[in-house]
Amino acid sequence: MVLTSQSEQLLALPTFKPSAPALADLKSGNVDTRLVFVLLTLAQQHALDISTIKTGHPMEPKTRGGFVNSHYYYRAVDIIAIDGKSIAGHETDPDIVDVGRILRSLSPQDRPDHIFGPAAWHATLRYTSTAGFKNDPFHNQIYADHLHLSFELETGTDNQE
Ligand SMILES: [Zn+2]
């Protein structure tokens, strides 16, 4: 598959630091164009360490809870560090919080509709579920050491604001 110009731009940014599997996913040309746009927007302002897009994610097309696993469809990304600071231990660091603000500034259709992260990060941002920020104790625990951004639907988003 031919890479889009946004994918090319993203891969050319020194601030964008994908793991080897995530890099291979991007080079395959299969990553959702909405996700590429979000990563490009973030990486133009902050350095991002990416662990997983699709390859290496342990889950099948459906999660154990019966939900669609958006990683499987190249519509999700896990960010483990921002500007060289791991998410774990820096949940309220201004640069890591700023990534949440940048996400919130995107239009509802451009913004991932599942945005998960640690409790303290959500508590600082105070954005709502209808804007995609899913803040509950169960998920905050699962996403204590990374930010998970995903588009749940094949097209469009569930964001109401
Ligand atoms: Zn994830």
PDB file of C-alpha atoms and ligand atoms in Angstrom:
ATOM      1  CA  MET A   1       0.000   0.000   0.000  1.00  0.00           C
ATOM      2  CA  VAL A   2       1.203   3.527  -0.734  1.00  0.00           C
ATOM      3  CA  LEU A   3       1.659   5.692   2.350  1.00  0.00           C
ATOM      4  CA  THR A   4      -0.353   8.877   2.637  1.00  0.00           C
ATOM      5  CA  SER A   5       1.543  12.137   2.856  1.00  0.00           C
ATOM      6  CA  GLN A   6       0.464  12.458   6.505  1.00  0.00           C
ATOM      7  CA  SER A   7       2.020   9.068   7.275  1.00  0.00           C
ATOM      8  CA  GLU A   8       5.203  10.182   5.526  1.00  0.00           C
ATOM      9  CA  GLN A   9       5.221  13.422   7.524  1.00  0.00           C
ATOM     10  CA  LEU A  10       4.676  11.545  10.769  1.00  0.00           C
ATOM     11  CA  LEU A  11       7.463   9.046  10.138  1.00  0.00           C
ATOM     12  CA  ALA A  12       9.827  11.896   9.248  1.00  0.00           C
ATOM     13  CA  LEU A  13       9.328  13.668  12.588  1.00  0.00           C
ATOM     14  CA  PRO A  14      12.187  13.064  15.045  1.00  0.00           C
ATOM     15  CA  THR A  15       9.657  13.551  17.865  1.00  0.00           C
ATOM     16  CA  PHE A  16       7.745  10.472  16.767  1.00  0.00           C
ATOM     17  CA  LYS A  17       9.286   7.380  18.348  1.00  0.00           C
ATOM     18  CA  PRO A  18       7.387   4.187  17.582  1.00  0.00           C
ATOM     19  CA  SER A  19       8.440   0.727  18.725  1.00  0.00           C
ATOM     20  CA  ALA A  20       9.634  -1.559  15.913  1.00  0.00           C
ATOM     21  CA  PRO A  21       6.220  -3.295  15.612  1.00  0.00           C
ATOM     22  CA  ALA A  22       4.346   0.042  15.616  1.00  0.00           C
ATOM     23  CA  LEU A  23       6.712   1.382  12.957  1.00  0.00           C
ATOM     24  CA  ALA A  24       6.061  -1.688  10.818  1.00  0.00           C
ATOM     25  CA  ASP A  25       2.301  -1.208  11.240  1.00  0.00           C
ATOM     26  CA  LEU A  26       2.597   2.390  10.041  1.00  0.00           C
ATOM     27  CA  LYS A  27       4.790   1.432   7.103  1.00  0.00           C
ATOM     28  CA  SER A  28       2.231  -1.189   6.076  1.00  0.00           C
ATOM     29  CA  GLY A  29      -0.161   1.635   5.185  1.00  0.00           C
ATOM     30  CA  ASN A  30      -2.987  -0.057   7.095  1.00  0.00           C
ATOM     31  CA  VAL A  31      -3.217   2.376  10.004  1.00  0.00           C
ATOM     32  CA  ASP A  32      -6.474   4.351  10.081  1.00  0.00           C
ATOM     33  CA  THR A  33      -5.960   7.800   8.547  1.00  0.00           C
ATOM     34  CA  ARG A  34      -7.756   9.425  11.525  1.00  0.00           C
ATOM     35  CA  LEU A  35      -5.221   7.901  13.883  1.00  0.00           C
ATOM     36  CA  VAL A  36      -2.332   9.073  11.706  1.00  0.00           C
ATOM     37  CA  PHE A  37      -3.748  12.624  11.804  1.00  0.00           C
ATOM     38  CA  VAL A  38      -4.018  12.554  15.612  1.00  0.00           C
ATOM     39  CA  LEU A  39      -0.461  11.253  16.006  1.00  0.00           C
ATOM     40  CA  LEU A  40       0.858  13.843  13.571  1.00  0.00           C
ATOM     41  CA  THR A  41      -0.922  16.644  15.457  1.00  0.00           C
ATOM     42  CA  LEU A  42       0.477  15.471  18.801  1.00  0.00           C
ATOM     43  CA  ALA A  43       3.998  14.755  17.527  1.00  0.00           C
ATOM     44  CA  GLN A  44       4.235  18.264  16.060  1.00  0.00           C
ATOM     45  CA  GLN A  45       4.073  19.562  19.638  1.00  0.00           C
ATOM     46  CA  HIS A  46       5.442  16.779  21.850  1.00  0.00           C
ATOM     47  CA  ALA A  47       7.760  13.800  21.581  1.00  0.00           C
ATOM     48  CA  LEU A  48       5.771  10.566  21.680  1.00  0.00           C
ATOM     49  CA  ASP A  49       6.923   7.053  22.555  1.00  0.00           C
ATOM     50  CA  ILE A  50       4.508   4.529  21.054  1.00  0.00           C
ATOM     51  CA  SER A  51       4.409   0.938  22.239  1.00  0.00           C
ATOM     52  CA  THR A  52       1.604  -0.662  20.244  1.00  0.00           C
ATOM     53  CA  ILE A  53      -0.714  -0.087  17.342  1.00  0.00           C
ATOM     54  CA  LYS A  54      -1.715  -3.559  16.142  1.00  0.00           C
ATOM     55  CA  THR A  55       1.260  -5.909  16.071  1.00  0.00           C
ATOM     56  CA  GLY A  56       2.016  -7.330  19.493  1.00  0.00           C
ATOM     57  CA  HIS A  57      -1.357  -6.478  21.008  1.00  0.00           C
ATOM     58  CA  PRO A  58      -2.513  -9.581  22.874  1.00  0.00           C
ATOM     59  CA  MET A  59      -6.222  -9.388  22.114  1.00  0.00           C
ATOM     60  CA  GLU A  60      -8.297 -10.865  19.333  1.00  0.00           C
ATOM     61  CA  PRO A  61     -10.825  -8.853  17.259  1.00  0.00           C
ATOM     62  CA  LYS A  62     -13.135  -8.866  20.279  1.00  0.00           C
ATOM     63  CA  THR A  63     -12.122  -8.127  23.866  1.00  0.00           C
ATOM     64  CA  ARG A  64     -13.023 -10.524  26.640  1.00  0.00           C
ATOM     65  CA  GLY A  65     -15.879  -8.196  27.499  1.00  0.00           C
ATOM     66  CA  GLY A  66     -17.251  -8.639  23.960  1.00  0.00           C
ATOM     67  CA  PHE A  67     -16.256  -5.205  22.664  1.00  0.00           C
ATOM     68  CA  VAL A  68     -14.452  -4.519  19.398  1.00  0.00           C
ATOM     69  CA  ASN A  69     -10.674  -4.445  19.911  1.00  0.00           C
ATOM     70  CA  SER A  70      -9.792  -1.365  17.896  1.00  0.00           C
ATOM     71  CA  HIS A  71      -6.070  -2.236  18.046  1.00  0.00           C
ATOM     72  CA  TYR A  72      -6.825  -5.250  15.880  1.00  0.00           C
ATOM     73  CA  TYR A  73      -8.214  -2.949  13.179  1.00  0.00           C
ATOM     74  CA  TYR A  74      -5.315  -0.438  13.254  1.00  0.00           C
ATOM     75  CA  ARG A  75      -7.545   2.172  14.889  1.00  0.00           C
ATOM     76  CA  ALA A  76      -5.838   2.387  18.301  1.00  0.00           C
ATOM     77  CA  VAL A  77      -2.516   3.444  19.733  1.00  0.00           C
ATOM     78  CA  ASP A  78      -0.830   3.164  23.120  1.00  0.00           C
ATOM     79  CA  ILE A  79       1.461   6.025  24.159  1.00  0.00           C
ATOM     80  CA  ILE A  80       3.868   5.127  26.960  1.00  0.00           C
ATOM     81  CA  ALA A  81       5.933   8.315  27.255  1.00  0.00           C
ATOM     82  CA  ILE A  82       5.687  11.987  26.308  1.00  0.00           C
ATOM     83  CA  ASP A  83       8.715  14.271  25.956  1.00  0.00           C
ATOM     84  CA  GLY A  84      10.810  11.444  27.357  1.00  0.00           C
ATOM     85  CA  LYS A  85       8.688  11.141  30.513  1.00  0.00           C
ATOM     86  CA  SER A  86       6.918   7.863  31.173  1.00  0.00           C
ATOM     87  CA  ILE A  87       3.177   8.182  31.753  1.00  0.00           C
ATOM     88  CA  ALA A  88       3.546   6.146  34.941  1.00  0.00           C
ATOM     89  CA  GLY A  89       4.921   8.485  37.582  1.00  0.00           C
ATOM     90  CA  HIS A  90       4.260  11.652  35.551  1.00  0.00           C
ATOM     91  CA  GLU A  91       0.464  11.552  35.279  1.00  0.00           C
ATOM     92  CA  THR A  92       0.025  15.264  36.016  1.00  0.00           C
ATOM     93  CA  ASP A  93       3.198  16.521  34.349  1.00  0.00           C
ATOM     94  CA  PRO A  94       2.309  19.646  32.302  1.00  0.00           C
ATOM     95  CA  ASP A  95       3.506  18.103  29.030  1.00  0.00           C
ATOM     96  CA  ILE A  96       1.497  14.938  29.548  1.00  0.00           C
ATOM     97  CA  VAL A  97      -1.574  16.924  30.557  1.00  0.00           C
ATOM     98  CA  ASP A  98      -1.062  19.149  27.503  1.00  0.00           C
ATOM     99  CA  VAL A  99      -1.506  16.137  25.230  1.00  0.00           C
ATOM    100  CA  GLY A 100      -4.989  15.752  26.739  1.00  0.00           C
ATOM    101  CA  ARG A 101      -5.713  19.425  26.024  1.00  0.00           C
ATOM    102  CA  ILE A 102      -4.563  19.076  22.415  1.00  0.00           C
ATOM    103  CA  LEU A 103      -6.849  16.078  22.002  1.00  0.00           C
ATOM    104  CA  ARG A 104      -9.763  18.042  23.450  1.00  0.00           C
ATOM    105  CA  SER A 105      -9.092  20.877  20.979  1.00  0.00           C
ATOM    106  CA  LEU A 106      -9.660  18.566  18.001  1.00  0.00           C
ATOM    107  CA  SER A 107     -13.084  18.554  16.417  1.00  0.00           C
ATOM    108  CA  PRO A 108     -15.402  15.781  17.679  1.00  0.00           C
ATOM    109  CA  GLN A 109     -15.046  13.869  14.409  1.00  0.00           C
ATOM    110  CA  ASP A 110     -11.254  14.087  14.432  1.00  0.00           C
ATOM    111  CA  ARG A 111     -10.887  13.157  18.111  1.00  0.00           C
ATOM    112  CA  PRO A 112     -10.596   9.527  19.257  1.00  0.00           C
ATOM    113  CA  ASP A 113     -13.794   8.478  21.032  1.00  0.00           C
ATOM    114  CA  HIS A 114     -11.997   6.232  23.490  1.00  0.00           C
ATOM    115  CA  ILE A 115      -9.340   8.153  25.398  1.00  0.00           C
ATOM    116  CA  PHE A 116      -8.102   6.196  28.410  1.00  0.00           C
ATOM    117  CA  GLY A 117      -5.367   7.025  30.887  1.00  0.00           C
ATOM    118  CA  PRO A 118      -4.438   7.130  34.567  1.00  0.00           C
ATOM    119  CA  ALA A 119      -6.856   8.492  37.186  1.00  0.00           C
ATOM    120  CA  ALA A 120      -4.711  11.520  38.081  1.00  0.00           C
ATOM    121  CA  TRP A 121      -4.407  12.515  34.404  1.00  0.00           C
ATOM    122  CA  HIS A 122      -8.172  12.453  33.939  1.00  0.00           C
ATOM    123  CA  ALA A 123      -8.699  14.221  37.271  1.00  0.00           C
ATOM    124  CA  THR A 124      -6.463  17.084  36.117  1.00  0.00           C
ATOM    125  CA  LEU A 125      -8.126  17.433  32.724  1.00  0.00           C
ATOM    126  CA  ARG A 126     -11.728  16.984  33.913  1.00  0.00           C
ATOM    127  CA  TYR A 127     -13.095  16.278  30.438  1.00  0.00           C
ATOM    128  CA  THR A 128     -16.260  14.306  29.923  1.00  0.00           C
ATOM    129  CA  SER A 129     -17.094  10.916  28.506  1.00  0.00           C
ATOM    130  CA  THR A 130     -19.193  12.544  25.784  1.00  0.00           C
ATOM    131  CA  ALA A 131     -15.966  14.154  24.533  1.00  0.00           C
ATOM    132  CA  GLY A 132     -14.265  10.739  24.442  1.00  0.00           C
ATOM    133  CA  PHE A 133     -12.444  10.893  27.797  1.00  0.00           C
ATOM    134  CA  LYS A 134     -13.361   7.672  29.591  1.00  0.00           C
ATOM    135  CA  ASN A 135     -12.667   8.179  33.270  1.00  0.00           C
ATOM    136  CA  ASP A 136     -13.670   5.350  35.593  1.00  0.00           C
ATOM    137  CA  PRO A 137     -11.744   3.410  38.259  1.00  0.00           C
ATOM    138  CA  PHE A 138     -11.748   0.106  36.340  1.00  0.00           C
ATOM    139  CA  HIS A 139     -10.241   1.522  33.159  1.00  0.00           C
ATOM    140  CA  ASN A 140      -7.981   4.030  34.927  1.00  0.00           C
ATOM    141  CA  GLN A 141      -6.303   1.051  36.580  1.00  0.00           C
ATOM    142  CA  ILE A 142      -5.821  -0.808  33.272  1.00  0.00           C
ATOM    143  CA  TYR A 143      -4.394   2.348  31.668  1.00  0.00           C
ATOM    144  CA  ALA A 144      -2.299   3.438  34.652  1.00  0.00           C
ATOM    145  CA  ASP A 145       0.934   3.435  32.634  1.00  0.00           C
ATOM    146  CA  HIS A 146      -0.145   4.523  29.153  1.00  0.00           C
ATOM    147  CA  LEU A 147      -2.589   6.617  27.197  1.00  0.00           C
ATOM    148  CA  HIS A 148      -4.843   4.615  24.907  1.00  0.00           C
ATOM    149  CA  LEU A 149      -6.436   6.498  22.000  1.00  0.00           C
ATOM    150  CA  SER A 150      -8.833   4.755  19.664  1.00  0.00           C
ATOM    151  CA  PHE A 151     -11.553   5.192  17.126  1.00  0.00           C
ATOM    152  CA  GLU A 152     -14.223   2.652  17.925  1.00  0.00           C
ATOM    153  CA  LEU A 153     -16.171   2.934  14.697  1.00  0.00           C
ATOM    154  CA  GLU A 154     -15.019   2.255  11.166  1.00  0.00           C
ATOM    155  CA  THR A 155     -16.113   5.758  10.198  1.00  0.00           C
ATOM    156  CA  GLY A 156     -17.057   8.748  12.330  1.00  0.00           C
ATOM    157  CA  THR A 157     -16.963   8.903  16.118  1.00  0.00           C
ATOM    158  CA  ASP A 158     -19.311   8.713  19.087  1.00  0.00           C
ATOM    159  CA  ASN A 159     -18.167  12.093  20.413  1.00  0.00           C
ATOM    160  CA  GLN A 160     -21.090  14.388  21.233  1.00  0.00           C
ATOM    161  CA  GLU A 161     -19.019  17.523  21.852  1.00  0.00           C
TER     162      GLU A 161
HETATM  163 ZN    ZN B   1      -4.559   0.291  23.911  1.00  0.00          ZN
END
